[in-house]
Short mmCIF file of C-alpha atoms in Angstrom, two decimals:
data_model
loop_
_atom_site.label_atom_id
_atom_site.label_comp_id
_atom_site.label_asym_id
_atom_site.label_seq_id
_atom_site.Cartn_x
_atom_site.Cartn_y
_atom_site.Cartn_z
CA MET A 13 74.94 2.51 -95.09
CA ALA A 14 76.20 -0.78 -93.97
CA ARG A 15 80.32 -0.42 -93.43
CA LYS A 16 82.17 -2.68 -95.98
CA ARG A 17 83.53 -5.64 -94.23
CA LYS A 18 87.51 -6.10 -94.66
CA GLY A 19 89.19 -8.74 -96.39
CA LEU A 20 87.34 -11.77 -98.97
CA PRO A 21 84.29 -13.88 -97.56
CA VAL A 22 85.91 -17.12 -97.10
CA HIS A 23 83.96 -19.93 -95.53
CA GLY A 24 84.65 -23.35 -94.44
CA TRP A 25 86.76 -25.26 -91.58
CA LEU A 26 90.72 -25.61 -90.78
CA ASN A 27 92.29 -28.81 -88.75
CA VAL A 28 95.42 -26.18 -86.92
CA ASP A 29 97.91 -28.27 -84.79
CA LYS A 30 98.23 -25.29 -82.71
CA PRO A 31 102.09 -24.77 -80.83
CA VAL A 32 102.79 -24.15 -77.75
CA ASP A 33 103.22 -20.53 -76.24
CA VAL A 34 100.42 -19.35 -78.69
CA THR A 35 97.23 -18.14 -77.54
CA SER A 36 94.13 -19.48 -79.26
CA THR A 37 93.35 -15.97 -80.05
CA GLN A 38 96.75 -15.47 -81.62
CA VAL A 39 96.08 -18.10 -84.05
CA VAL A 40 92.66 -16.91 -85.52
CA GLY A 41 94.09 -13.64 -86.14
CA ILE A 42 97.38 -15.35 -87.40
CA LEU A 43 95.22 -17.07 -89.87
CA LYS A 44 92.63 -14.53 -90.63
CA ARG A 45 95.47 -12.18 -92.09
CA LEU A 46 96.93 -15.16 -93.93
CA PHE A 47 93.73 -16.16 -95.80
CA ASN A 48 92.69 -12.01 -95.85
CA ALA A 49 89.37 -13.45 -94.50
CA GLN A 50 86.07 -11.37 -93.27
CA LYS A 51 85.22 -13.57 -90.47
CA CYS A 52 87.11 -16.11 -88.48
CA GLY A 53 86.93 -17.52 -84.50
CA HIS A 54 88.17 -20.74 -83.12
CA GLY A 55 86.07 -24.08 -81.80
CA GLY A 56 87.05 -24.04 -78.27
CA THR A 57 90.01 -21.93 -76.07
CA LEU A 58 93.22 -24.77 -76.19
CA ASP A 59 95.49 -22.86 -73.36
CA PRO A 60 98.33 -21.50 -74.78
CA LEU A 61 100.85 -23.99 -73.19
CA ALA A 62 99.29 -26.80 -74.82
CA ASP A 63 99.20 -27.92 -78.40
CA GLY A 64 97.33 -30.08 -80.82
CA ILE A 65 94.05 -30.04 -82.76
CA LEU A 66 92.12 -26.09 -82.71
CA PRO A 67 89.33 -26.09 -84.94
CA ILE A 68 88.92 -22.78 -86.96
CA ALA A 69 86.19 -21.94 -88.33
CA PHE A 70 86.08 -19.01 -90.92
CA GLY A 71 82.54 -16.91 -92.35
CA GLU A 72 79.60 -18.49 -92.42
CA ALA A 73 81.09 -21.70 -90.83
CA THR A 74 80.91 -19.24 -87.58
CA LYS A 75 77.45 -20.02 -87.10
CA THR A 76 78.10 -23.95 -86.38
CA VAL A 77 81.25 -23.08 -84.05
CA GLN A 78 78.89 -24.65 -80.83
CA TRP A 79 79.03 -27.87 -82.76
CA ALA A 80 82.78 -28.18 -82.46
CA MET A 81 82.58 -26.67 -78.40
CA ASP A 82 80.01 -29.49 -77.76
CA ALA A 83 82.14 -32.37 -79.93
CA ASP A 84 83.75 -35.22 -77.71
CA LYS A 85 87.54 -34.91 -77.31
CA GLU A 86 90.71 -36.64 -77.05
CA TYR A 87 93.61 -35.89 -74.94
CA VAL A 88 96.70 -36.81 -74.29
CA PHE A 89 98.65 -34.97 -71.30
CA THR A 90 101.61 -35.54 -68.37
CA VAL A 91 101.16 -35.33 -64.44
CA GLU A 92 103.74 -34.25 -62.63
CA TRP A 93 103.44 -35.30 -59.21
CA GLY A 94 105.02 -33.52 -56.34
CA ARG A 95 104.02 -30.07 -57.07
CA THR A 96 100.99 -28.40 -57.43
CA THR A 97 100.50 -24.71 -58.79
CA ARG A 98 98.16 -21.89 -58.62
CA THR A 99 96.93 -22.48 -62.28
CA LEU A 100 97.14 -26.32 -62.12
CA ASP A 101 99.49 -26.34 -65.14
CA ALA A 102 103.51 -25.79 -65.45
CA GLU A 103 102.94 -21.75 -66.00
CA GLY A 104 101.71 -21.04 -62.27
CA ASP A 105 103.63 -20.73 -59.02
CA VAL A 106 104.24 -23.65 -56.66
CA VAL A 107 101.43 -23.55 -53.64
CA ALA A 108 101.56 -27.38 -52.20
CA THR A 109 104.44 -29.35 -52.67
CA SER A 110 104.72 -33.81 -51.13
CA ASP A 111 106.83 -36.33 -51.40
CA VAL A 112 104.82 -38.86 -52.27
CA ARG A 113 104.83 -40.59 -55.54
CA PRO A 114 101.30 -42.60 -56.48
CA THR A 115 102.17 -46.07 -57.61
CA GLN A 116 101.37 -47.08 -61.52
CA GLU A 117 98.35 -49.50 -59.82
CA GLY A 118 96.93 -46.70 -57.56
CA ILE A 119 97.09 -44.42 -60.72
CA GLU A 120 94.62 -47.26 -62.85
CA ASP A 121 92.39 -47.80 -60.23
CA ALA A 122 91.84 -43.76 -59.18
CA LEU A 123 91.47 -43.09 -62.99
CA GLU A 124 88.52 -45.51 -62.76
CA GLN A 125 86.51 -43.39 -60.25
CA PHE A 126 86.73 -40.89 -62.87
CA GLU A 127 85.00 -42.28 -65.59
CA GLY A 128 81.27 -41.99 -66.25
CA ASP A 129 79.54 -38.99 -65.22
CA ILE A 130 81.47 -36.83 -62.79
CA GLU A 131 80.98 -33.57 -61.18
CA GLN A 132 84.34 -31.88 -61.62
CA VAL A 133 84.82 -28.22 -60.90
CA PRO A 134 86.55 -26.23 -63.27
CA PRO A 135 89.54 -24.68 -62.68
CA LYS A 136 89.46 -21.06 -61.33
CA TYR A 137 92.26 -20.43 -64.26
CA SER A 138 89.80 -20.86 -66.53
CA ALA A 139 87.46 -18.93 -68.92
CA ILE A 140 84.36 -19.75 -66.69
CA LYS A 141 82.43 -16.23 -66.05
CA VAL A 142 81.75 -15.45 -62.39
CA ASP A 143 78.88 -13.02 -61.77
CA GLY A 144 79.72 -11.47 -65.27
CA GLU A 145 83.43 -11.43 -65.53
CA ARG A 146 86.11 -14.52 -66.54
CA ALA A 147 87.16 -16.50 -63.87
CA TYR A 148 90.99 -16.20 -64.85
CA ASP A 149 90.82 -12.95 -64.55
CA LEU A 150 89.17 -12.27 -60.75
CA ALA A 151 91.71 -14.91 -60.19
CA ARG A 152 94.72 -12.77 -61.47
CA ASP A 153 93.37 -9.84 -59.20
CA GLY A 154 93.64 -12.47 -56.05
CA GLU A 155 89.48 -12.32 -55.71
CA GLU A 156 88.19 -14.59 -53.39
CA PHE A 157 85.43 -17.12 -55.23
CA GLU A 158 84.01 -20.05 -55.93
CA ILE A 159 83.15 -21.85 -59.29
CA PRO A 160 80.02 -24.33 -58.78
CA SER A 161 80.99 -28.12 -59.76
CA ARG A 162 79.34 -28.86 -63.41
CA LYS A 163 78.42 -32.33 -64.43
CA VAL A 164 81.19 -33.72 -67.69
CA THR A 165 81.43 -36.92 -69.18
CA VAL A 166 84.69 -38.91 -69.58
CA TYR A 167 84.36 -41.75 -71.82
CA GLU A 168 87.51 -43.06 -71.16
CA ALA A 169 90.72 -42.50 -69.04
CA ARG A 170 93.24 -44.27 -68.96
CA LEU A 171 97.27 -44.71 -68.13
CA LEU A 172 99.38 -44.51 -71.03
CA GLU A 173 102.99 -44.94 -69.21
CA MET A 174 105.10 -44.06 -66.23
CA PRO A 175 108.44 -42.32 -67.95
CA ASP A 176 109.96 -42.15 -64.29
CA ALA A 177 108.33 -41.97 -60.64
CA ASP A 178 107.37 -38.01 -61.37
CA HIS A 179 105.60 -38.39 -64.17
CA ALA A 180 101.98 -40.17 -65.88
CA VAL A 181 100.95 -39.86 -69.15
CA ILE A 182 97.31 -40.07 -69.28
CA HIS A 183 94.90 -40.51 -72.48
CA VAL A 184 91.42 -39.09 -71.53
CA ARG A 185 88.08 -39.18 -74.25
CA SER A 186 85.27 -36.64 -72.91
CA GLY A 187 82.64 -34.22 -73.64
CA LYS A 188 82.08 -30.83 -73.54
CA GLY A 189 82.79 -28.83 -70.73
CA PHE A 190 85.52 -31.30 -69.22
CA TYR A 191 89.32 -29.88 -68.15
CA VAL A 192 92.06 -31.80 -68.22
CA ARG A 193 93.46 -29.36 -65.18
CA ALA A 194 91.14 -30.19 -63.13
CA LEU A 195 91.40 -33.92 -63.52
CA ALA A 196 94.94 -33.63 -62.78
CA ARG A 197 94.04 -31.97 -59.33
CA ASP A 198 91.25 -34.17 -58.69
CA LEU A 199 93.17 -37.16 -59.20
CA ALA A 200 96.28 -36.00 -56.87
CA ALA A 201 93.98 -35.57 -54.25
CA THR A 202 92.56 -38.81 -54.81
CA LEU A 203 95.95 -40.34 -54.48
CA GLY A 204 96.73 -38.73 -51.78
CA CYS A 205 99.96 -36.17 -52.97
CA GLU A 206 100.30 -33.31 -54.91
CA GLY A 207 100.89 -32.63 -59.00
CA HIS A 208 99.45 -30.55 -61.84
CA VAL A 209 99.69 -30.80 -65.75
CA SER A 210 102.97 -30.38 -67.08
CA GLN A 211 102.67 -31.47 -70.56
CA LEU A 212 98.98 -31.43 -72.63
CA ARG A 213 98.52 -32.18 -76.21
CA ARG A 214 94.56 -32.53 -77.57
CA ILE A 215 94.52 -35.12 -80.00
CA ARG A 216 90.82 -34.87 -81.69
CA VAL A 217 87.86 -32.74 -81.69
CA GLY A 218 84.85 -34.61 -82.78
CA VAL A 219 86.30 -35.74 -86.77
CA MET A 220 89.04 -33.54 -86.54
CA HIS A 221 92.11 -35.45 -85.56
CA GLU A 222 95.69 -35.01 -85.20
CA GLY A 223 96.57 -37.17 -88.34
CA ALA A 224 94.64 -34.81 -90.57
CA ALA A 225 95.63 -31.55 -88.51
CA VAL A 226 97.85 -28.71 -90.28
CA LYS A 227 100.67 -27.45 -88.72
CA LEU A 228 100.74 -23.54 -88.08
CA ALA A 229 103.64 -22.98 -89.55
CA ASP A 230 102.62 -25.07 -92.48
CA LEU A 231 100.36 -22.38 -92.97
CA GLU A 232 102.57 -19.54 -92.59
CA ASP A 233 104.52 -20.81 -95.37
CA MET A 234 101.54 -21.56 -97.97
CA GLU A 235 100.12 -19.65 -101.14
CA ARG A 236 96.38 -18.63 -101.16
CA ASP A 237 95.26 -21.14 -103.46
CA GLU A 238 96.95 -23.92 -100.92
CA LEU A 239 95.31 -22.48 -97.79
CA LEU A 240 92.02 -22.44 -99.55
CA LYS A 241 92.69 -26.05 -100.44
CA THR A 242 93.15 -27.06 -96.63
CA LEU A 243 89.29 -26.19 -95.95
CA ALA A 244 86.78 -28.74 -95.07
CA PRO A 245 83.11 -27.22 -95.83
CA ILE A 246 80.67 -25.61 -93.28
CA GLU A 247 78.74 -29.07 -92.36
CA ALA A 248 82.49 -30.62 -91.58
CA VAL A 249 81.48 -30.41 -87.91
CA LEU A 250 78.06 -31.22 -88.49
CA ASP A 251 78.18 -34.96 -89.01
CA ASP A 252 75.95 -36.10 -86.63
CA VAL A 253 73.04 -33.58 -88.25
CA PRO A 254 70.70 -35.61 -90.32
CA GLU A 255 70.77 -33.55 -93.81
CA VAL A 256 67.44 -33.30 -95.95
CA GLU A 257 68.26 -32.83 -100.31
CA ILE A 258 66.64 -29.88 -101.19
CA SER A 259 66.54 -28.24 -104.74
CA ALA A 260 68.25 -24.82 -106.25
CA ASP A 261 64.74 -23.27 -106.17
CA ASP A 262 64.16 -24.28 -102.58
CA ALA A 263 67.60 -23.04 -101.54
CA ALA A 264 66.58 -19.53 -102.82
CA MET A 265 63.43 -19.42 -100.68
CA ILE A 266 65.49 -20.85 -97.64
CA ARG A 267 67.87 -17.73 -98.71
CA GLN A 268 65.02 -15.32 -98.33
CA GLY A 269 64.11 -16.61 -95.00
CA ARG A 270 60.91 -18.58 -96.33
CA ASP A 271 59.91 -22.22 -94.80
CA ILE A 272 59.85 -24.83 -98.12
CA MET A 273 57.88 -27.94 -98.16
CA LEU A 274 59.68 -30.89 -98.19
CA MET A 275 58.98 -34.03 -100.53
CA PRO A 276 57.46 -36.92 -98.18
CA HIS A 277 60.36 -39.32 -99.14
CA VAL A 278 63.10 -37.29 -97.91
CA VAL A 279 60.60 -36.66 -94.81
CA GLU A 280 61.03 -40.47 -93.89
CA GLN A 281 64.75 -40.26 -95.16
CA TRP A 282 65.32 -37.63 -92.20
CA ARG A 283 63.42 -39.58 -89.84
CA LEU A 284 65.33 -42.79 -90.52
CA GLU A 285 68.84 -40.57 -89.97
CA LYS A 286 67.69 -38.92 -87.20
CA ASN A 287 66.60 -42.69 -85.20
CA PRO A 288 68.63 -42.37 -81.87
CA GLU A 289 67.19 -38.97 -81.08
CA PRO A 290 63.35 -39.24 -82.18
CA ASP A 291 62.92 -35.82 -80.67
CA ASN A 292 65.15 -33.82 -82.28
CA ARG A 293 63.91 -32.02 -84.79
CA LEU A 294 67.30 -30.74 -86.09
CA ALA A 295 68.09 -30.85 -89.60
CA LEU A 296 70.80 -29.79 -92.39
CA ALA A 297 69.26 -28.74 -95.85
CA MET A 298 71.48 -29.44 -98.80
CA ASP A 299 71.70 -28.44 -102.10
CA GLY A 300 73.47 -30.88 -103.89
CA ASP A 301 77.45 -30.42 -102.07
CA GLU A 302 76.37 -27.25 -100.56
CA ALA A 303 75.10 -26.63 -96.96
CA VAL A 304 72.06 -24.43 -97.11
CA ALA A 305 70.74 -23.80 -94.16
CA MET A 306 70.68 -25.82 -90.19
CA GLY A 307 66.73 -25.50 -89.21
CA GLU A 308 63.81 -27.70 -87.76
CA VAL A 309 61.35 -30.14 -89.96
CA ARG A 310 57.98 -29.81 -88.97
CA ALA A 311 54.82 -31.24 -90.37
CA GLY A 312 56.67 -31.71 -93.57
CA ARG A 313 58.23 -28.70 -93.44
CA PHE A 314 62.18 -27.33 -93.56
CA GLN A 315 61.61 -23.74 -91.18
CA PRO A 316 65.45 -22.44 -91.13
CA ASN A 317 66.86 -21.11 -88.35
CA ARG A 318 70.87 -20.35 -89.45
CA VAL A 319 70.91 -19.67 -93.55
CA PHE A 320 74.68 -19.72 -94.00
CA GLN A 321 75.25 -16.64 -96.97
CA MET A 322 78.18 -18.07 -99.47
CA GLY A 323 78.17 -15.11 -101.41
#
């Protein structure tokens, strides 16, 4: 006999403005309790010392978490020059110092080198897995290890301001897998100085931006009805997935795990929407305003692979 889940079936996405000194996992625990939700997870870790956008998935929305994790992101962060720390942020012990301070022109010129597709080595204090272990666990245990570089995309990196000679405020728009702390490390090395991230704010994750985010403290003061109104639908993070319109009868068949035949005009509309990626067969089946399933369109049929059971 299946064990009954604790909590209520809550489904959707929440755009949370995470405060500093709270872990992403702690935020999930707080929100799961506030919503009395059966299932809850986040769409991409934000460091405890960072604040800003933390996408939270409830219920069936957890099946779309990968789309939030793969989405473009924007950050505004401050690099403090003169000291490099073990963790590359303000939390770690200082491991190197320097009296060298870069100029505004030097920073702007150096940032241009980090735009486009670049190779980046993730920080040792990160959640990257090395031989099955988290890198930060190995680092805390004093283990010697190397993390291979990976290709990441930086769409924009620009200097916003220099409040003083010791600090530079930088804006970055990046693709998935990018680490701000690694950029600060590599930028300092390029400039021939030491530096670490002293402040970090994530201002956007895909379609979720700070202008529409809800502060965690505000959520803690809301009644349940108010909380539910803050949720965006499951498909909120799937804005780049072409939709196919289906009937209620087709939705019932999909929820039984069966393929359905699509009307020719529906297939044609799907083809038009996926023009930028002609080889991609991905589709989102919609019954009116309700997301039914993710799947693929093949030979005029929709084949589901992630079905949303909203009951």
